[in-house]
Amino acid sequence: MITMEISLPVESFRLPSILKKSGLSMVYLFLMVSKCGRKLNYFGVVELDCQAALVILLKKEEDLKKAESIMLLEDEEFNQAKVELERQEEVVAAWSTQEKIVEDFKLADFSLASQARQIEDLKLTVKEKDRHVDSAKCALSLQEDDLDKMRNELTQKTEEVTMMGSELNSRIQLLNEATEVIRRQGLEAQELH
């Protein structure tokens, strides 16, 4: 970041006698220089705001990547739970076919009850994971919205900085023209003497 400050105390001016006669022009020139200095300071503040917004934007992107990684991990766990649920249901089906065998009936009945409890637990786990994944997706969507807002704000700040730069260039050109007019007046006054 470049911060420029123009400070021109009145006491530091040692005007040639010919320029003292055109005091109004020198006061105008001094005011123009001071105003340009204030504009340059404001330009630096806006640049700091843009840098701060960029840091926040990068942090949001990092948080978004972390959230995406967590969501992928949870999706993998969700898929594993589904596979386990399917496996457990296959086991229950196998036990159901063996219920016809009288001597294994009690063992099969106990096993089926146990498997049914495990399936219910797995179903609850899957539902919980499902809710968690939906919540993570919702949070991710909100973070993406925040990120879009930050990008828009940064674009707006950049446009403001560009406009201020153009305005500053125009004022500097006016200042140069005013300086040239004063210089010519001084030369003309010297030629008259």
C-alpha positions as protocol buffer text, in pm:
chain_id: "A"
residue {
  index: 1
  type: MET
  ca { x: 0 y: 0 z: 0 }
}
residue {
  index: 2
  type: ILE
  ca { x: 127 y: 349 z: -90 }
}
residue {
  index: 3
  type: THR
  ca { x: 5 y: 639 z: 120 }
}
residue {
  index: 4
  type: MET
  ca { x: 98 y: 988 z: 11 }
}
residue {
  index: 5
  type: GLU
  ca { x: 44 y: 1292 z: 227 }
}
residue {
  index: 6
  type: ILE
  ca { x: 100 y: 1645 z: 103 }
}
residue {
  index: 7
  type: SER
  ca { x: 160 y: 1893 z: 382 }
}
residue {
  index: 8
  type: LEU
  ca { x: 237 y: 2251 z: 286 }
}
residue {
  index: 9
  type: PRO
  ca { x: 237 y: 2485 z: 589 }
}
residue {
  index: 10
  type: VAL
  ca { x: 174 y: 2845 z: 498 }
}
residue {
  index: 11
  type: GLU
  ca { x: 484 y: 2965 z: 687 }
}
residue {
  index: 12
  type: SER
  ca { x: 710 y: 2761 z: 459 }
}
residue {
  index: 13
  type: PHE
  ca { x: 618 y: 2965 z: 151 }
}
residue {
  index: 14
  type: ARG
  ca { x: 880 y: 3220 z: 50 }
}
residue {
  index: 15
  type: LEU
  ca { x: 706 y: 3395 z: -235 }
}
residue {
  index: 16
  type: PRO
  ca { x: 890 y: 3610 z: -486 }
}
residue {
  index: 17
  type: SER
  ca { x: 770 y: 3967 z: -470 }
}
residue {
  index: 18
  type: ILE
  ca { x: 596 y: 3933 z: -808 }
}
residue {
  index: 19
  type: LEU
  ca { x: 394 y: 3633 z: -680 }
}
residue {
  index: 20
  type: LYS
  ca { x: 299 y: 3810 z: -357 }
}
residue {
  index: 21
  type: LYS
  ca { x: 89 y: 4042 z: -571 }
}
residue {
  index: 22
  type: SER
  ca { x: -114 y: 3743 z: -692 }
}
residue {
  index: 23
  type: GLY
  ca { x: -189 y: 3616 z: -341 }
}
residue {
  index: 24
  type: LEU
  ca { x: -532 y: 3487 z: -435 }
}
residue {
  index: 25
  type: SER
  ca { x: -383 y: 3250 z: -694 }
}
residue {
  index: 26
  type: MET
  ca { x: -135 y: 3114 z: -439 }
}
residue {
  index: 27
  type: VAL
  ca { x: -411 y: 3055 z: -181 }
}
residue {
  index: 28
  type: TYR
  ca { x: -613 y: 2871 z: -445 }
}
residue {
  index: 29
  type: LEU
  ca { x: -305 y: 2664 z: -536 }
}
residue {
  index: 30
  type: PHE
  ca { x: -244 y: 2585 z: -168 }
}
residue {
  index: 31
  type: LEU
  ca { x: -608 y: 2476 z: -121 }
}
residue {
  index: 32
  type: MET
  ca { x: -591 y: 2255 z: -430 }
}
residue {
  index: 33
  type: VAL
  ca { x: -271 y: 2087 z: -303 }
}
residue {
  index: 34
  type: SER
  ca { x: -426 y: 2031 z: 43 }
}
residue {
  index: 35
  type: LYS
  ca { x: -741 y: 1886 z: -110 }
}
residue {
  index: 36
  type: CYS
  ca { x: -534 y: 1646 z: -324 }
}
residue {
  index: 37
  type: GLY
  ca { x: -351 y: 1536 z: -10 }
}
residue {
  index: 38
  type: ARG
  ca { x: -679 y: 1454 z: 162 }
}
residue {
  index: 39
  type: LYS
  ca { x: -798 y: 1262 z: -144 }
}
residue {
  index: 40
  type: LEU
  ca { x: -474 y: 1060 z: -146 }
}
residue {
  index: 41
  type: ASN
  ca { x: -523 y: 976 z: 224 }
}
residue {
  index: 42
  type: TYR
  ca { x: -882 y: 862 z: 158 }
}
residue {
  index: 43
  type: PHE
  ca { x: -756 y: 655 z: -135 }
}
residue {
  index: 44
  type: GLY
  ca { x: -520 y: 477 z: 106 }
}
residue {
  index: 45
  type: VAL
  ca { x: -804 y: 408 z: 353 }
}
residue {
  index: 46
  type: VAL
  ca { x: -1019 y: 257 z: 77 }
}
residue {
  index: 47
  type: GLU
  ca { x: -723 y: 43 z: -30 }
}
residue {
  index: 48
  type: LEU
  ca { x: -690 y: -83 z: 330 }
}
residue {
  index: 49
  type: ASP
  ca { x: -1063 y: -165 z: 331 }
}
residue {
  index: 50
  type: CYS
  ca { x: -1019 y: -361 z: 7 }
}
residue {
  index: 51
  type: GLN
  ca { x: -725 y: -553 z: 153 }
}
residue {
  index: 52
  type: ALA
  ca { x: -925 y: -635 z: 468 }
}
residue {
  index: 53
  type: ALA
  ca { x: -1220 y: -750 z: 254 }
}
residue {
  index: 54
  type: LEU
  ca { x: -982 y: -969 z: 52 }
}
residue {
  index: 55
  type: VAL
  ca { x: -845 y: -1132 z: 371 }
}
residue {
  index: 56
  type: ILE
  ca { x: -1203 y: -1204 z: 489 }
}
residue {
  index: 57
  type: LEU
  ca { x: -1290 y: -1341 z: 145 }
}
residue {
  index: 58
  type: LEU
  ca { x: -989 y: -1577 z: 151 }
}
residue {
  index: 59
  type: LYS
  ca { x: -1085 y: -1693 z: 503 }
}
residue {
  index: 60
  type: LYS
  ca { x: -1444 y: -1759 z: 384 }
}
residue {
  index: 61
  type: GLU
  ca { x: -1309 y: -1962 z: 91 }
}
residue {
  index: 62
  type: GLU
  ca { x: -1090 y: -2165 z: 328 }
}
residue {
  index: 63
  type: ASP
  ca { x: -1389 y: -2227 z: 559 }
}
residue {
  index: 64
  type: LEU
  ca { x: -1595 y: -2329 z: 256 }
}
residue {
  index: 65
  type: LYS
  ca { x: -1330 y: -2583 z: 151 }
}
residue {
  index: 66
  type: LYS
  ca { x: -1321 y: -2725 z: 504 }
}
residue {
  index: 67
  type: ALA
  ca { x: -1701 y: -2754 z: 507 }
}
residue {
  index: 68
  type: GLU
  ca { x: -1692 y: -2931 z: 169 }
}
residue {
  index: 69
  type: SER
  ca { x: -1431 y: -3177 z: 302 }
}
residue {
  index: 70
  type: ILE
  ca { x: -1647 y: -3247 z: 608 }
}
residue {
  index: 71
  type: MET
  ca { x: -1953 y: -3298 z: 389 }
}
residue {
  index: 72
  type: LEU
  ca { x: -1764 y: -3543 z: 165 }
}
residue {
  index: 73
  type: LEU
  ca { x: -1650 y: -3738 z: 470 }
}
residue {
  index: 74
  type: GLU
  ca { x: -2004 y: -3748 z: 606 }
}
residue {
  index: 75
  type: ASP
  ca { x: -2137 y: -3859 z: 267 }
}
residue {
  index: 76
  type: GLU
  ca { x: -1886 y: -4146 z: 273 }
}
residue {
  index: 77
  type: GLU
  ca { x: -1999 y: -4245 z: 624 }
}
residue {
  index: 78
  type: PHE
  ca { x: -2361 y: -4220 z: 510 }
}
residue {
  index: 79
  type: ASN
  ca { x: -2292 y: -4454 z: 216 }
}
residue {
  index: 80
  type: GLN
  ca { x: -2114 y: -4700 z: 445 }
}
residue {
  index: 81
  type: ALA
  ca { x: -2415 y: -4697 z: 678 }
}
residue {
  index: 82
  type: LYS
  ca { x: -2644 y: -4770 z: 383 }
}
residue {
  index: 83
  type: VAL
  ca { x: -2424 y: -5061 z: 274 }
}
residue {
  index: 84
  type: GLU
  ca { x: -2425 y: -5194 z: 630 }
}
residue {
  index: 85
  type: LEU
  ca { x: -2803 y: -5157 z: 643 }
}
residue {
  index: 86
  type: GLU
  ca { x: -2841 y: -5353 z: 320 }
}
residue {
  index: 87
  type: ARG
  ca { x: -2610 y: -5622 z: 454 }
}
residue {
  index: 88
  type: GLN
  ca { x: -2809 y: -5646 z: 776 }
}
residue {
  index: 89
  type: GLU
  ca { x: -3136 y: -5670 z: 581 }
}
residue {
  index: 90
  type: GLU
  ca { x: -2987 y: -5954 z: 375 }
}
residue {
  index: 91
  type: VAL
  ca { x: -2896 y: -6133 z: 698 }
}
residue {
  index: 92
  type: VAL
  ca { x: -3253 y: -6088 z: 826 }
}
residue {
  index: 93
  type: ALA
  ca { x: -3390 y: -6232 z: 500 }
}
residue {
  index: 94
  type: ALA
  ca { x: -3158 y: -6532 z: 532 }
}
residue {
  index: 95
  type: TRP
  ca { x: -3276 y: -6594 z: 887 }
}
residue {
  index: 96
  type: SER
  ca { x: -3640 y: -6567 z: 774 }
}
residue {
  index: 97
  type: THR
  ca { x: -3594 y: -6855 z: 530 }
}
residue {
  index: 98
  type: GLN
  ca { x: -3452 y: -7071 z: 809 }
}
residue {
  index: 99
  type: GLU
  ca { x: -3756 y: -7013 z: 1033 }
}
residue {
  index: 100
  type: LYS
  ca { x: -3920 y: -7317 z: 871 }
}
residue {
  index: 101
  type: ILE
  ca { x: -3674 y: -7543 z: 1046 }
}
residue {
  index: 102
  type: VAL
  ca { x: -3832 y: -7622 z: 1381 }
}
residue {
  index: 103
  type: GLU
  ca { x: -3514 y: -7711 z: 1572 }
}
residue {
  index: 104
  type: ASP
  ca { x: -3354 y: -7377 z: 1477 }
}
residue {
  index: 105
  type: PHE
  ca { x: -3671 y: -7175 z: 1535 }
}
residue {
  index: 106
  type: LYS
  ca { x: -3576 y: -7032 z: 1876 }
}
residue {
  index: 107
  type: LEU
  ca { x: -3225 y: -6946 z: 1768 }
}
residue {
  index: 108
  type: ALA
  ca { x: -3355 y: -6788 z: 1448 }
}
residue {
  index: 109
  type: ASP
  ca { x: -3621 y: -6594 z: 1640 }
}
residue {
  index: 110
  type: PHE
  ca { x: -3363 y: -6456 z: 1883 }
}
residue {
  index: 111
  type: SER
  ca { x: -3130 y: -6370 z: 1600 }
}
residue {
  index: 112
  type: LEU
  ca { x: -3406 y: -6198 z: 1406 }
}
residue {
  index: 113
  type: ALA
  ca { x: -3500 y: -5987 z: 1707 }
}
residue {
  index: 114
  type: SER
  ca { x: -3139 y: -5890 z: 1757 }
}
residue {
  index: 115
  type: GLN
  ca { x: -3094 y: -5806 z: 1391 }
}
residue {
  index: 116
  type: ALA
  ca { x: -3418 y: -5607 z: 1391 }
}
residue {
  index: 117
  type: ARG
  ca { x: -3289 y: -5394 z: 1679 }
}
residue {
  index: 118
  type: GLN
  ca { x: -2960 y: -5340 z: 1496 }
}
residue {
  index: 119
  type: ILE
  ca { x: -3149 y: -5242 z: 1180 }
}
residue {
  index: 120
  type: GLU
  ca { x: -3361 y: -4993 z: 1373 }
}
residue {
  index: 121
  type: ASP
  ca { x: -3046 y: -4849 z: 1527 }
}
residue {
  index: 122
  type: LEU
  ca { x: -2885 y: -4826 z: 1183 }
}
residue {
  index: 123
  type: LYS
  ca { x: -3198 y: -4664 z: 1041 }
}
residue {
  index: 124
  type: LEU
  ca { x: -3190 y: -4406 z: 1318 }
}
residue {
  index: 125
  type: THR
  ca { x: -2819 y: -4350 z: 1251 }
}
residue {
  index: 126
  type: VAL
  ca { x: -2886 y: -4308 z: 879 }
}
residue {
  index: 127
  type: LYS
  ca { x: -3168 y: -4061 z: 950 }
}
residue {
  index: 128
  type: GLU
  ca { x: -2944 y: -3866 z: 1185 }
}
residue {
  index: 129
  type: LYS
  ca { x: -2664 y: -3861 z: 927 }
}
residue {
  index: 130
  type: ASP
  ca { x: -2919 y: -3753 z: 665 }
}
residue {
  index: 131
  type: ARG
  ca { x: -3029 y: -3462 z: 883 }
}
residue {
  index: 132
  type: HIS
  ca { x: -2667 y: -3371 z: 951 }
}
residue {
  index: 133
  type: VAL
  ca { x: -2582 y: -3378 z: 579 }
}
residue {
  index: 134
  type: ASP
  ca { x: -2886 y: -3160 z: 500 }
}
residue {
  index: 135
  type: SER
  ca { x: -2780 y: -2916 z: 771 }
}
residue {
  index: 136
  type: ALA
  ca { x: -2423 y: -2909 z: 636 }
}
residue {
  index: 137
  type: LYS
  ca { x: -2553 y: -2847 z: 284 }
}
residue {
  index: 138
  type: CYS
  ca { x: -2769 y: -2561 z: 412 }
}
residue {
  index: 139
  type: ALA
  ca { x: -2472 y: -2409 z: 598 }
}
residue {
  index: 140
  type: LEU
  ca { x: -2258 y: -2451 z: 287 }
}
residue {
  index: 141
  type: SER
  ca { x: -2521 y: -2272 z: 79 }
}
residue {
  index: 142
  type: LEU
  ca { x: -2528 y: -1983 z: 329 }
}
residue {
  index: 143
  type: GLN
  ca { x: -2149 y: -1959 z: 320 }
}
residue {
  index: 144
  type: GLU
  ca { x: -2158 y: -1951 z: -60 }
}
residue {
  index: 145
  type: ASP
  ca { x: -2412 y: -1666 z: -41 }
}
residue {
  index: 146
  type: ASP
  ca { x: -2183 y: -1480 z: 202 }
}
residue {
  index: 147
  type: LEU
  ca { x: -1891 y: -1541 z: -33 }
}
residue {
  index: 148
  type: ASP
  ca { x: -2088 y: -1399 z: -326 }
}
residue {
  index: 149
  type: LYS
  ca { x: -2175 y: -1091 z: -118 }
}
residue {
  index: 150
  type: MET
  ca { x: -1808 y: -1044 z: -28 }
}
residue {
  index: 151
  type: ARG
  ca { x: -1709 y: -1075 z: -395 }
}
residue {
  index: 152
  type: ASN
  ca { x: -1969 y: -813 z: -491 }
}
residue {
  index: 153
  type: GLU
  ca { x: -1849 y: -577 z: -218 }
}
residue {
  index: 154
  type: LEU
  ca { x: -1489 y: -621 z: -327 }
}
residue {
  index: 155
  type: THR
  ca { x: -1587 y: -546 z: -689 }
}
residue {
  index: 156
  type: GLN
  ca { x: -1771 y: -234 z: -574 }
}
residue {
  index: 157
  type: LYS
  ca { x: -1473 y: -117 z: -367 }
}
residue {
  index: 158
  type: THR
  ca { x: -1243 y: -175 z: -666 }
}
residue {
  index: 159
  type: GLU
  ca { x: -1473 y: 36 z: -884 }
}
residue {
  index: 160
  type: GLU
  ca { x: -1472 y: 312 z: -621 }
}
residue {
  index: 161
  type: VAL
  ca { x: -1093 y: 307 z: -609 }
}
residue {
  index: 162
  type: THR
  ca { x: -1078 y: 329 z: -990 }
}
residue {
  index: 163
  type: MET
  ca { x: -1319 y: 625 z: -993 }
}
residue {
  index: 164
  type: MET
  ca { x: -1121 y: 799 z: -719 }
}
residue {
  index: 165
  type: GLY
  ca { x: -800 y: 743 z: -915 }
}
residue {
  index: 166
  type: SER
  ca { x: -957 y: 906 z: -1222 }
}
residue {
  index: 167
  type: GLU
  ca { x: -1082 y: 1198 z: -1014 }
}
residue {
  index: 168
  type: LEU
  ca { x: -741 y: 1237 z: -853 }
}
residue {
  index: 169
  type: ASN
  ca { x: -572 y: 1241 z: -1194 }
}
residue {
  index: 170
  type: SER
  ca { x: -817 y: 1512 z: -1309 }
}
residue {
  index: 171
  type: ARG
  ca { x: -742 y: 1724 z: -1001 }
}
residue {
  index: 172
  type: ILE
  ca { x: -368 y: 1679 z: -1049 }
}
residue {
  index: 173
  type: GLN
  ca { x: -406 y: 1794 z: -1410 }
}
residue {
  index: 174
  type: LEU
  ca { x: -601 y: 2102 z: -1291 }
}
residue {
  index: 175
  type: LEU
  ca { x: -328 y: 2168 z: -1036 }
}
residue {
  index: 176
  type: ASN
  ca { x: -60 y: 2145 z: -1304 }
}
residue {
  index: 177
  type: GLU
  ca { x: -258 y: 2381 z: -1527 }
}
residue {
  index: 178
  type: ALA
  ca { x: -301 y: 2630 z: -1241 }
}
residue {
  index: 179
  type: THR
  ca { x: 72 y: 2611 z: -1166 }
}
residue {
  index: 180
  type: GLU
  ca { x: 150 y: 2675 z: -1533 }
}
residue {
  index: 181
  type: VAL
  ca { x: -83 y: 2979 z: -1537 }
}
residue {
  index: 182
  type: ILE
  ca { x: 88 y: 3123 z: -1228 }
}
residue {
  index: 183
  type: ARG
  ca { x: 430 y: 3059 z: -1383 }
}
residue {
  index: 184
  type: ARG
  ca { x: 328 y: 3241 z: -1702 }
}
residue {
  index: 185
  type: GLN
  ca { x: 187 y: 3532 z: -1502 }
}
residue {
  index: 186
  type: GLY
  ca { x: 516 y: 3555 z: -1317 }
}
residue {
  index: 187
  type: LEU
  ca { x: 713 y: 3557 z: -1644 }
}
residue {
  index: 188
  type: GLU
  ca { x: 481 y: 3817 z: -1796 }
}
residue {
  index: 189
  type: ALA
  ca { x: 516 y: 4035 z: -1487 }
}
residue {
  index: 190
  type: GLN
  ca { x: 895 y: 4006 z: -1504 }
}
residue {
  index: 191
  type: GLU
  ca { x: 890 y: 4106 z: -1871 }
}
residue {
  index: 192
  type: LEU
  ca { x: 682 y: 4414 z: -1784 }
}
residue {
  index: 193
  type: HIS
  ca { x: 950 y: 4533 z: -1538 }
}
